[in-house]
PDB file of C-alpha atoms in Angstrom:
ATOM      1  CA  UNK A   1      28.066 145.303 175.207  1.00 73.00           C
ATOM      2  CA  UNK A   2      29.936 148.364 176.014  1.00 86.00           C
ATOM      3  CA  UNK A   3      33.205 149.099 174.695  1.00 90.00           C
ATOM      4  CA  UNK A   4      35.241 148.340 177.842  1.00 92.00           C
ATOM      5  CA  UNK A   5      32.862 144.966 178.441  1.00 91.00           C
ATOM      6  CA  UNK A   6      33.673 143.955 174.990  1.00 91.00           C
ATOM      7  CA  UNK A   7      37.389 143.861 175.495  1.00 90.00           C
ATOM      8  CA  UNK A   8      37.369 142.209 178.851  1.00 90.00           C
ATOM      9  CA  UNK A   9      35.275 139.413 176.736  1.00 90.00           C
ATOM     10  CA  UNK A  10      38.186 139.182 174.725  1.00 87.00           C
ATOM     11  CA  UNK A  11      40.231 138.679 177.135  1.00 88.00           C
ATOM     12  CA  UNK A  12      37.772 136.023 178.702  1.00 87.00           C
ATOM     13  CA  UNK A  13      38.685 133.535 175.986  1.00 81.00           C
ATOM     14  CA  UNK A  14      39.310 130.094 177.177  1.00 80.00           C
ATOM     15  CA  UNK A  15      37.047 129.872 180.552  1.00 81.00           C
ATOM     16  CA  UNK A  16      34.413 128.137 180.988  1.00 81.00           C
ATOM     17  CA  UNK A  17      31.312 129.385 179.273  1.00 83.00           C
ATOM     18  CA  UNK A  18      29.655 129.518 183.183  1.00 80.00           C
ATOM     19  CA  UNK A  19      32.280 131.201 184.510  1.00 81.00           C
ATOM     20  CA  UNK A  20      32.718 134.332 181.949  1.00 84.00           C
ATOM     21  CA  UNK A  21      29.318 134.563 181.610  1.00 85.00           C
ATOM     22  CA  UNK A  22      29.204 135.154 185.491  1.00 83.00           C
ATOM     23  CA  UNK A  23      32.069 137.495 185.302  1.00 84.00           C
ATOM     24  CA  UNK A  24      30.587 139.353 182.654  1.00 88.00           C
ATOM     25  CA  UNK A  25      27.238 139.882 184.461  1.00 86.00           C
ATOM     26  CA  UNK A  26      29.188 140.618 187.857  1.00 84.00           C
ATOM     27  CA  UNK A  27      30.991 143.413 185.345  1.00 87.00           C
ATOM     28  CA  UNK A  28      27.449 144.650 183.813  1.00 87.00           C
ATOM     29  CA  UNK A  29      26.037 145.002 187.136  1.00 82.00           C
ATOM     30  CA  UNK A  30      29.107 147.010 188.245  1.00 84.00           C
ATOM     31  CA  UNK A  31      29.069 149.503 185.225  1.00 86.00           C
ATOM     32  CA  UNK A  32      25.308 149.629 185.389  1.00 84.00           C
ATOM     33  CA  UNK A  33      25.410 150.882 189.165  1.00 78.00           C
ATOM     34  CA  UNK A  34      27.635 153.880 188.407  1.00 82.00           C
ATOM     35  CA  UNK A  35      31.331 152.129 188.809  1.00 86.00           C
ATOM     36  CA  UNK A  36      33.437 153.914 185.806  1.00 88.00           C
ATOM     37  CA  UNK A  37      35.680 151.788 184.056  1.00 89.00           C
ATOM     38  CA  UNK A  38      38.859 154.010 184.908  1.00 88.00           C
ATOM     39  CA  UNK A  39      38.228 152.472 188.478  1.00 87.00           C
ATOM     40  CA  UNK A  40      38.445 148.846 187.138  1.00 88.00           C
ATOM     41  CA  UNK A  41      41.781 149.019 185.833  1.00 88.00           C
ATOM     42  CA  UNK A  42      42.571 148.092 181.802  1.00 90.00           C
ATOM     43  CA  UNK A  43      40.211 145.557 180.590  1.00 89.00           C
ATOM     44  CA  UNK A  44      43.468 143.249 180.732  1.00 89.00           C
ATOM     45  CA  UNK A  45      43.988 144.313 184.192  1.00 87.00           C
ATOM     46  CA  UNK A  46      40.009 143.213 185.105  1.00 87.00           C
ATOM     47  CA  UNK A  47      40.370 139.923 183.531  1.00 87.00           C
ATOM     48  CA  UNK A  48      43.678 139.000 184.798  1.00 85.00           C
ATOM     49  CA  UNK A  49      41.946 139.691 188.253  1.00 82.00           C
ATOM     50  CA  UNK A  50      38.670 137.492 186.879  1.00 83.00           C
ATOM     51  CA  UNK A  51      41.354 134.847 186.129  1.00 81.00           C
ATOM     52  CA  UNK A  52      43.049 134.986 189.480  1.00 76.00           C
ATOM     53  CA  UNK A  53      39.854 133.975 191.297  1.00 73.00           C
ATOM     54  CA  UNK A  54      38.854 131.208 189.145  1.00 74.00           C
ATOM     55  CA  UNK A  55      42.044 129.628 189.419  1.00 66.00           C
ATOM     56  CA  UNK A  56      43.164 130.656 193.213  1.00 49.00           C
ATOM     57  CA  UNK A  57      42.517 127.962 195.773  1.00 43.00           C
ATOM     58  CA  UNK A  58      43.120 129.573 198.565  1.00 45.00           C
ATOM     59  CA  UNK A  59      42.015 129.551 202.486  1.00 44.00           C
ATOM     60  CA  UNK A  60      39.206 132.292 202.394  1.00 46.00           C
ATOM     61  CA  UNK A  61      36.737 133.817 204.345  1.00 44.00           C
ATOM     62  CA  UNK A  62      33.272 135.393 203.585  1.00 43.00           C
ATOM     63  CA  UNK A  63      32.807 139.367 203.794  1.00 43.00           C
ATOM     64  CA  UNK A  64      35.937 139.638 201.366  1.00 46.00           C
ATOM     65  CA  UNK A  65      38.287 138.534 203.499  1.00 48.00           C
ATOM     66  CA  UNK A  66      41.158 136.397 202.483  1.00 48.00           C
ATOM     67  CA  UNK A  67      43.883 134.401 204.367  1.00 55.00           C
ATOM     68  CA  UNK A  68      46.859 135.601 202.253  1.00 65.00           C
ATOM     69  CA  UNK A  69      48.970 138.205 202.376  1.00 71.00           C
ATOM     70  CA  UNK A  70      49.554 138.924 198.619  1.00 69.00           C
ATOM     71  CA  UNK A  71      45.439 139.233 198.291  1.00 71.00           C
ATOM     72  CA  UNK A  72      45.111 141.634 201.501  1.00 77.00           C
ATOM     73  CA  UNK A  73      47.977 143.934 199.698  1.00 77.00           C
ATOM     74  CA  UNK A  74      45.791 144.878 197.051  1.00 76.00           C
ATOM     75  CA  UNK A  75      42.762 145.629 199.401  1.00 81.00           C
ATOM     76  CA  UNK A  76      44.892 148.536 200.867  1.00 87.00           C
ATOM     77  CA  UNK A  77      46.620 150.102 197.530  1.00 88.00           C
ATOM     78  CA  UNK A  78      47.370 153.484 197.792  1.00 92.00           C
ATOM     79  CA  UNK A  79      49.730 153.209 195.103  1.00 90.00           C
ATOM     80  CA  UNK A  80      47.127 151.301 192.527  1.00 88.00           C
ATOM     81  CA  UNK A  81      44.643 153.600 190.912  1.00 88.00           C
ATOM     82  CA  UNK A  82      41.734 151.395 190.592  1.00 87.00           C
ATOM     83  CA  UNK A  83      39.036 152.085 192.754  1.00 90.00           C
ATOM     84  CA  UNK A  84      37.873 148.179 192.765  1.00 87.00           C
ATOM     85  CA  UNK A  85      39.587 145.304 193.087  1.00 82.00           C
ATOM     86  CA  UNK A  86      39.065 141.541 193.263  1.00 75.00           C
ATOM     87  CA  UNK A  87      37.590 140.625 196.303  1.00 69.00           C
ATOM     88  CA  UNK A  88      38.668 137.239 198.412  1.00 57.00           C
ATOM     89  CA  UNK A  89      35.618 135.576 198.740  1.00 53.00           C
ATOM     90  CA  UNK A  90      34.320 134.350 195.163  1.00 53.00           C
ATOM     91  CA  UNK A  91      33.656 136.068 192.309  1.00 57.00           C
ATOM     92  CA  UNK A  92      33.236 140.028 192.631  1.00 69.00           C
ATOM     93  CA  UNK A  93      34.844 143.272 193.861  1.00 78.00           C
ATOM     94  CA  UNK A  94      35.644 145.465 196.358  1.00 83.00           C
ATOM     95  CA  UNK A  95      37.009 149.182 197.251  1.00 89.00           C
ATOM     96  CA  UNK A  96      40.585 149.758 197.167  1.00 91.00           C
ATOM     97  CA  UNK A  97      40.513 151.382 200.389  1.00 92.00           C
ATOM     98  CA  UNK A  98      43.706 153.018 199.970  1.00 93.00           C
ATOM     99  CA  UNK A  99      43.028 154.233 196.787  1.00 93.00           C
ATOM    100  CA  UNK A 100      39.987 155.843 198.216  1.00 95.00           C
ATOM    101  CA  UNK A 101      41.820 157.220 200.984  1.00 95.00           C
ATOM    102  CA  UNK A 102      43.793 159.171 197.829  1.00 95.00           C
ATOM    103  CA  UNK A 103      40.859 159.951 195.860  1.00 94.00           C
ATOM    104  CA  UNK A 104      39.631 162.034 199.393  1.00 95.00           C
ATOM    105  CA  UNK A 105      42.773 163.629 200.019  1.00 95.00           C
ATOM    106  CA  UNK A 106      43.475 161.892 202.714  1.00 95.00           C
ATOM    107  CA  UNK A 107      46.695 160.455 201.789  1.00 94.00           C
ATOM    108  CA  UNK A 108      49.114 160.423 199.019  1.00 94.00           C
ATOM    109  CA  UNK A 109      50.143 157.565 196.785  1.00 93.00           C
ATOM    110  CA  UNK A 110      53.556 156.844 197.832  1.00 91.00           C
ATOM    111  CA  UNK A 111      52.740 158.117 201.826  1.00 90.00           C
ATOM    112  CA  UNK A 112      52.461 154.338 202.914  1.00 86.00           C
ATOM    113  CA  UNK A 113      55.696 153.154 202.581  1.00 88.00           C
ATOM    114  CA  UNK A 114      58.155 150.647 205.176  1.00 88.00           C
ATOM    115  CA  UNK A 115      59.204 153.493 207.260  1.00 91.00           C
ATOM    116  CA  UNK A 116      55.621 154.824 207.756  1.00 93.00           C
ATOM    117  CA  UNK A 117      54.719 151.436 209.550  1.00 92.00           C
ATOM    118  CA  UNK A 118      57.446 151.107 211.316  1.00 91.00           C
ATOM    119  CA  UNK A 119      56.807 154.901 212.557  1.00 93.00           C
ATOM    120  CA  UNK A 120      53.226 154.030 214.084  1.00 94.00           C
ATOM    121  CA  UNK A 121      53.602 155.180 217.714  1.00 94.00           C
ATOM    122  CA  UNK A 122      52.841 152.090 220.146  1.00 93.00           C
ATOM    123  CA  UNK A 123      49.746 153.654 221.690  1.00 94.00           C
ATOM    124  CA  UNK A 124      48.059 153.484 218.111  1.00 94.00           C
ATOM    125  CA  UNK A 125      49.149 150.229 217.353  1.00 93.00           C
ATOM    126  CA  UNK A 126      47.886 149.082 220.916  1.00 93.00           C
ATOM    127  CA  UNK A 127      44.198 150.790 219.066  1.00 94.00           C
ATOM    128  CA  UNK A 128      44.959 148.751 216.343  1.00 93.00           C
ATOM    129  CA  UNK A 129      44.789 145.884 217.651  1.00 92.00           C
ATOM    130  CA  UNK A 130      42.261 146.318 220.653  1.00 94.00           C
ATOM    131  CA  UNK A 131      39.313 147.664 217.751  1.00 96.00           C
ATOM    132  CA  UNK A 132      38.630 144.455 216.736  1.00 96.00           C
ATOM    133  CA  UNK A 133      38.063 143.168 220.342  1.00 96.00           C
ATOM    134  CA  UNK A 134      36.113 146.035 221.271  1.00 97.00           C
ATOM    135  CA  UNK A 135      33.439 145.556 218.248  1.00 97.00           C
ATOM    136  CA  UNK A 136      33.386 141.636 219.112  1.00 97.00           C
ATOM    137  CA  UNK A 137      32.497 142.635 223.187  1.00 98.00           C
ATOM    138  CA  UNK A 138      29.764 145.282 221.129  1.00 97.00           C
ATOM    139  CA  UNK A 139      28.474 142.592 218.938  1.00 97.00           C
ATOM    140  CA  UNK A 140      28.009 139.628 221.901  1.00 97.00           C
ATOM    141  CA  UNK A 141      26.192 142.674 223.647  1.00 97.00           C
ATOM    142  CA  UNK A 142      23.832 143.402 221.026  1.00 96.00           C
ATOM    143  CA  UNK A 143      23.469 139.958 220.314  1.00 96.00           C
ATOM    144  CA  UNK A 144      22.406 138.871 224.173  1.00 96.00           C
ATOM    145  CA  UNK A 145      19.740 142.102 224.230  1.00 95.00           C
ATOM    146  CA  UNK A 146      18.916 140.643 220.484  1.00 95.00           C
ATOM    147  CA  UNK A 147      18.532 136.644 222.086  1.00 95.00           C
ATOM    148  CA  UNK A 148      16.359 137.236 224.516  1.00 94.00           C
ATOM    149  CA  UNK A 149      13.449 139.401 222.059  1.00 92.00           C
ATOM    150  CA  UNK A 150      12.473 136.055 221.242  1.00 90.00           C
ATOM    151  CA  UNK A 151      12.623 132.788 219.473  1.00 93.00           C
ATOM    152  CA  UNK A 152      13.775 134.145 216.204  1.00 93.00           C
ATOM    153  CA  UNK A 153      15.248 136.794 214.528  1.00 93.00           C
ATOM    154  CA  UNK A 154      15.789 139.344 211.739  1.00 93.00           C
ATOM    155  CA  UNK A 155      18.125 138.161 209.372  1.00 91.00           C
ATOM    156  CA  UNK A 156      17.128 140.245 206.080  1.00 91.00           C
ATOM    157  CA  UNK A 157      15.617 143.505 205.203  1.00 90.00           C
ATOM    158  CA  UNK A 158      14.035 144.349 201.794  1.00 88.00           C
ATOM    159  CA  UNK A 159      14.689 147.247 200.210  1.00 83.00           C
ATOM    160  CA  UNK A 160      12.883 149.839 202.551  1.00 86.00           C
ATOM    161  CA  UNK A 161      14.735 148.266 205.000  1.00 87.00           C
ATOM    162  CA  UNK A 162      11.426 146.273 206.518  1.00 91.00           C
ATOM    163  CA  UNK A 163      12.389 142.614 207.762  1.00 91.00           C
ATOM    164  CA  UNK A 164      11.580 140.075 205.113  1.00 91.00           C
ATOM    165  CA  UNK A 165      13.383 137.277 206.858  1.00 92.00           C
ATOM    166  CA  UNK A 166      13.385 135.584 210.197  1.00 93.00           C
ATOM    167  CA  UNK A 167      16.020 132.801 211.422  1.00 94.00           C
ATOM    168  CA  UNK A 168      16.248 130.824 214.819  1.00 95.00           C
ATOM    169  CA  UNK A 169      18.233 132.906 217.105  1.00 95.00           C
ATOM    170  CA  UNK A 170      20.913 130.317 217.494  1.00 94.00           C
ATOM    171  CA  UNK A 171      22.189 132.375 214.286  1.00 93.00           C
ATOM    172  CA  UNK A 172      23.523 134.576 216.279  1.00 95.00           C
ATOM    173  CA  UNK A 173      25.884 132.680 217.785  1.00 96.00           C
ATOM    174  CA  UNK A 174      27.820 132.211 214.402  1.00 95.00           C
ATOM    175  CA  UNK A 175      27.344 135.899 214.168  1.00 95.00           C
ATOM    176  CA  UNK A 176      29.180 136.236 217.618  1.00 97.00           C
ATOM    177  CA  UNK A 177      31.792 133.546 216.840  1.00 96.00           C
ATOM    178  CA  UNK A 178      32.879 135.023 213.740  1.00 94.00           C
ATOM    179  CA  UNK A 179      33.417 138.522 215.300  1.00 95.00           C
ATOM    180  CA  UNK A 180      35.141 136.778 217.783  1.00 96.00           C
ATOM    181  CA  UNK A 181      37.439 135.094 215.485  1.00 94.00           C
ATOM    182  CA  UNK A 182      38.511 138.170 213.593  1.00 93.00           C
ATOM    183  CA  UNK A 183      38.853 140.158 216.707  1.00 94.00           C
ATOM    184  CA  UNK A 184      41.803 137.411 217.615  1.00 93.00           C
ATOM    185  CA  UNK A 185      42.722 137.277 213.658  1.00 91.00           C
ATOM    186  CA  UNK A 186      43.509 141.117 213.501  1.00 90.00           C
ATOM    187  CA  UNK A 187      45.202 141.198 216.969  1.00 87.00           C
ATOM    188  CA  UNK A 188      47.960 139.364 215.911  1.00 80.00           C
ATOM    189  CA  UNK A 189      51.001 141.804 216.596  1.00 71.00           C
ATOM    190  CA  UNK A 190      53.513 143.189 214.074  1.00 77.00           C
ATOM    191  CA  UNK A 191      54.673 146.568 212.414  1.00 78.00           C
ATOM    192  CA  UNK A 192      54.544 145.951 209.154  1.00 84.00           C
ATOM    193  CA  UNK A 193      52.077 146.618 206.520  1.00 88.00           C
ATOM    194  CA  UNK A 194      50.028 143.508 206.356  1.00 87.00           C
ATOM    195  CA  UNK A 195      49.805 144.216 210.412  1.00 89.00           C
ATOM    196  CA  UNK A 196      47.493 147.340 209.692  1.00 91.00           C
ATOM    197  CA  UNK A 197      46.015 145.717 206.671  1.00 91.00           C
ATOM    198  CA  UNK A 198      45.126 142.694 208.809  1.00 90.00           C
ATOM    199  CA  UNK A 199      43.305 144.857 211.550  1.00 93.00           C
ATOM    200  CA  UNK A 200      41.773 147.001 209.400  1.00 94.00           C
ATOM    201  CA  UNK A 201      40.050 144.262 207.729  1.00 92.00           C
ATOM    202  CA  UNK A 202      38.967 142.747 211.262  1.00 94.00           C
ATOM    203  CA  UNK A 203      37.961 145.811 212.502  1.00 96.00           C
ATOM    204  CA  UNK A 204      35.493 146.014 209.030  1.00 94.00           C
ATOM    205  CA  UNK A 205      34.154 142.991 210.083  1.00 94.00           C
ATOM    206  CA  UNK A 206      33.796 143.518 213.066  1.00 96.00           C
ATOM    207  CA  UNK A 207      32.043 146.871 212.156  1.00 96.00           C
ATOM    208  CA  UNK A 208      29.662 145.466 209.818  1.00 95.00           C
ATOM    209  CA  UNK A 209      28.897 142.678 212.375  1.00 96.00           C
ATOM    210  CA  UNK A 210      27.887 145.713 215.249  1.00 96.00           C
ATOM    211  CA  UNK A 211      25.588 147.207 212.428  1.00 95.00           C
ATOM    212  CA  UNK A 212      23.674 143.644 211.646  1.00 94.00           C
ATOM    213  CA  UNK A 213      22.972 143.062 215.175  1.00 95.00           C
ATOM    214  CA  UNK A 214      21.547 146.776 215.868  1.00 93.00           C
ATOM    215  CA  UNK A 215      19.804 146.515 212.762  1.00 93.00           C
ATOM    216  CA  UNK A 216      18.203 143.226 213.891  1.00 94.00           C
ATOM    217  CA  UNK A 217      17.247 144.762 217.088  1.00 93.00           C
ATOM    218  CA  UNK A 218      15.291 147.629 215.659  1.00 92.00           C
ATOM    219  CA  UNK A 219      13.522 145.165 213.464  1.00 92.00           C
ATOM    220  CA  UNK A 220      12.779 142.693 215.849  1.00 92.00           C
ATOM    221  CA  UNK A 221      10.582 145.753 218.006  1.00 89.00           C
ATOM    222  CA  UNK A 222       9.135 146.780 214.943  1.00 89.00           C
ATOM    223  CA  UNK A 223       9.351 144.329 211.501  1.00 87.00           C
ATOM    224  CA  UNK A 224       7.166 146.625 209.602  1.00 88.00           C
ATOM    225  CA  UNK A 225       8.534 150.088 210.217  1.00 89.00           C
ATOM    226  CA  UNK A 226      10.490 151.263 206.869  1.00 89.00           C
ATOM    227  CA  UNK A 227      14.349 151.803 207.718  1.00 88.00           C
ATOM    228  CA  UNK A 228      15.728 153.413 204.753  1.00 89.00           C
ATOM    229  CA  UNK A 229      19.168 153.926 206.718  1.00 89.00           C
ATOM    230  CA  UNK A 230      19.462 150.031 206.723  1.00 89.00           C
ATOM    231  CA  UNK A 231      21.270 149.435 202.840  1.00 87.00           C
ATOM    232  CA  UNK A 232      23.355 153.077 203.568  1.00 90.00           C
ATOM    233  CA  UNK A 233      24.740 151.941 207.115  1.00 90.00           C
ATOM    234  CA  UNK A 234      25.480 148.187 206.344  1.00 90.00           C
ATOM    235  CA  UNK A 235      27.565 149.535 203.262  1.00 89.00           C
ATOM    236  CA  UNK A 236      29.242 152.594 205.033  1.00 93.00           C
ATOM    237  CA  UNK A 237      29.676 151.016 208.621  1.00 94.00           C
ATOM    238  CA  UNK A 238      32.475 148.265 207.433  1.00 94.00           C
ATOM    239  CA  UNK A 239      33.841 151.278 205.346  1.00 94.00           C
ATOM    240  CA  UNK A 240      34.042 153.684 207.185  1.00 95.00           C
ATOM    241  CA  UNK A 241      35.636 151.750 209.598  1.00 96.00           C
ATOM    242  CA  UNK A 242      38.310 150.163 207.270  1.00 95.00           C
ATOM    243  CA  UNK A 243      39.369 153.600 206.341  1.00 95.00           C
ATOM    244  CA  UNK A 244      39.617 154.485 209.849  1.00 96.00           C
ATOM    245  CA  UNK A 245      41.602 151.736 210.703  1.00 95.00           C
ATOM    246  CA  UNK A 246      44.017 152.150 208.249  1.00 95.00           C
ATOM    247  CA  UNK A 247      44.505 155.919 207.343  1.00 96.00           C
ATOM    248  CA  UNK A 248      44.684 157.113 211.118  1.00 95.00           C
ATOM    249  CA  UNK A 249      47.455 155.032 211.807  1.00 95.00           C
ATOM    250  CA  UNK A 250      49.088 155.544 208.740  1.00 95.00           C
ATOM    251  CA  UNK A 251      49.068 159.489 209.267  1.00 95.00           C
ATOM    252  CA  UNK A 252      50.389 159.005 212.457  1.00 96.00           C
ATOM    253  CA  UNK A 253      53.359 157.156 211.632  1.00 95.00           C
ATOM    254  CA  UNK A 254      53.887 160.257 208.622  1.00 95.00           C
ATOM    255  CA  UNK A 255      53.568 162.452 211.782  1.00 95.00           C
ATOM    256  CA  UNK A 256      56.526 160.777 213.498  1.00 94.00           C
ATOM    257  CA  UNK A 257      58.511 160.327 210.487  1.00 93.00           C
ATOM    258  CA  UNK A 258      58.070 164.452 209.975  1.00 92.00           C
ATOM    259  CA  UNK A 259      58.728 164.862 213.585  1.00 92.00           C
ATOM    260  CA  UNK A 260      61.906 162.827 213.614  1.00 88.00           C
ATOM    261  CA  UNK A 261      63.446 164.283 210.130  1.00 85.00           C
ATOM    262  CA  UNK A 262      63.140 167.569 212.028  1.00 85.00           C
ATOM    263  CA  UNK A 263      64.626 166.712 214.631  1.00 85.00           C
ATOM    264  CA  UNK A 264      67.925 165.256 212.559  1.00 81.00           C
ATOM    265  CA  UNK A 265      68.012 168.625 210.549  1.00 80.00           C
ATOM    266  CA  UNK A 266      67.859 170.627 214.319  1.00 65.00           C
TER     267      UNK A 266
END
């Protein structure tokens, strides 16, 4: 064990043997695929998080997703430092994407604060909430091209991005549902925070569930073709469209703020 492993151990004491041996590895396989342990937190930082999901019992969804408002504040953290933090679903991880939004220069720490919400012009709020909707319509779209290529479908890739996995089509149905569901879970209105938060996080899903079902449609025409684009977009698309979600609207409302402090000193 590493230095930083070894503490976090330390500060495993008392769970079951099953369960810190599962957070260990999930930490081992994080440090071993580049993740620095500045962008963990403290090792008493990553196990307090390790102990939060083991004992939370909360309403969650997959795709790291969680019904709760305290848990969807530290997905968008501008003001935390650590690059990772516990994900919703399960044990594991997942990008701060406000304190990637910092680390690119995008925004500042303390730039996200009540005023900054409550400064997001209408128009981009109406975005906001209409992104969602628009990658469910994309997704039911894909999926009806995707239906009628046959009986069954891709569902996995291997590593060269060739299919290795086929499922009854009917799959996609759940795959349509779901999108559908966080399309009308992110469109819930407000101008607060956990408002953006909330439809960033559907339009992620939503994002992720667009690149699955064009994915499956290029493997379903040709299932042995390599696709080395397939790991790269399935990771990047939910991103990429988190950040979007989130920092756009974000610098808009520090637009209007700016624009109305100028104003007062005119």
């Amino acid at each position: 064990m590493n230095p930083y492993t070894t503490e976090v151990s330390r500060h495993l004491t008392g769970l079951r043997r099953a369960d810190r041996d599962a957070a260990l590895a999930d930490l081992a396989e994080l440090l071993a695929g580049g993740v620095a342990p500045e962008d963990l937190g403290t090792p008493e930082e990553y196990a307090a998080g390790v102990r939060e999901q083991l004992g939370g019992r909360k309403f969650r969804l997959p795709g790291g997703l969680i019904i709760d408002r305290a848990a969807r504040s530290r997905m968008w953290a501008p003001e935390d430092p650590r690059l990772f933090v516990p994900r919703g679903f399960g044990l594991g991880w997942r990008v701060n994407a406000g304190a990637l939004a910092v680390r690119l220069g995008w925004l500042r720490p303390d730039d996200a604060d009540a005023d900054v919400f409550a400064a997001i012009p209408a128009g981009v709020r109406r975005a906001q909430r209409l992104a969602p909707s628009a990658l469910a319509i994309a997704t039911a779209v894909g999926a009806a091209a995707l239906w009628r290529r046959g009986e069954s479908i891709p569902t996995n890739f291997d590593f060269a991005g060739r299919v290795n996995r086929r499922a009854d089509r009917r799959w996609l149905l759940a795959v349509v549902a779901v999108a559908g569901g966080l399309a009308a879970w992110g469109a819930q209105a407000g101008e607060d925070e956990d408002a953006t938060v909330r439809s960033a996080l559907a339009t992620s899903g939503g994002a992720l569930a667009v690149a699955y079902v064009l994915t499956a449609l290029a493997g379903s025409r040709e299932p042995d073709v390599a696709r080395g684009w397939v790991g790269p977009v399935t990771i990047a698309a939910p991103l990429l469209a988190e950040l979007a979600a989130t920092v756009l609207p974000v610098r808009a409302g520090l637009a209007r703020v700016a624009q109305e402090g100028v104003r007062k000193q005119g």
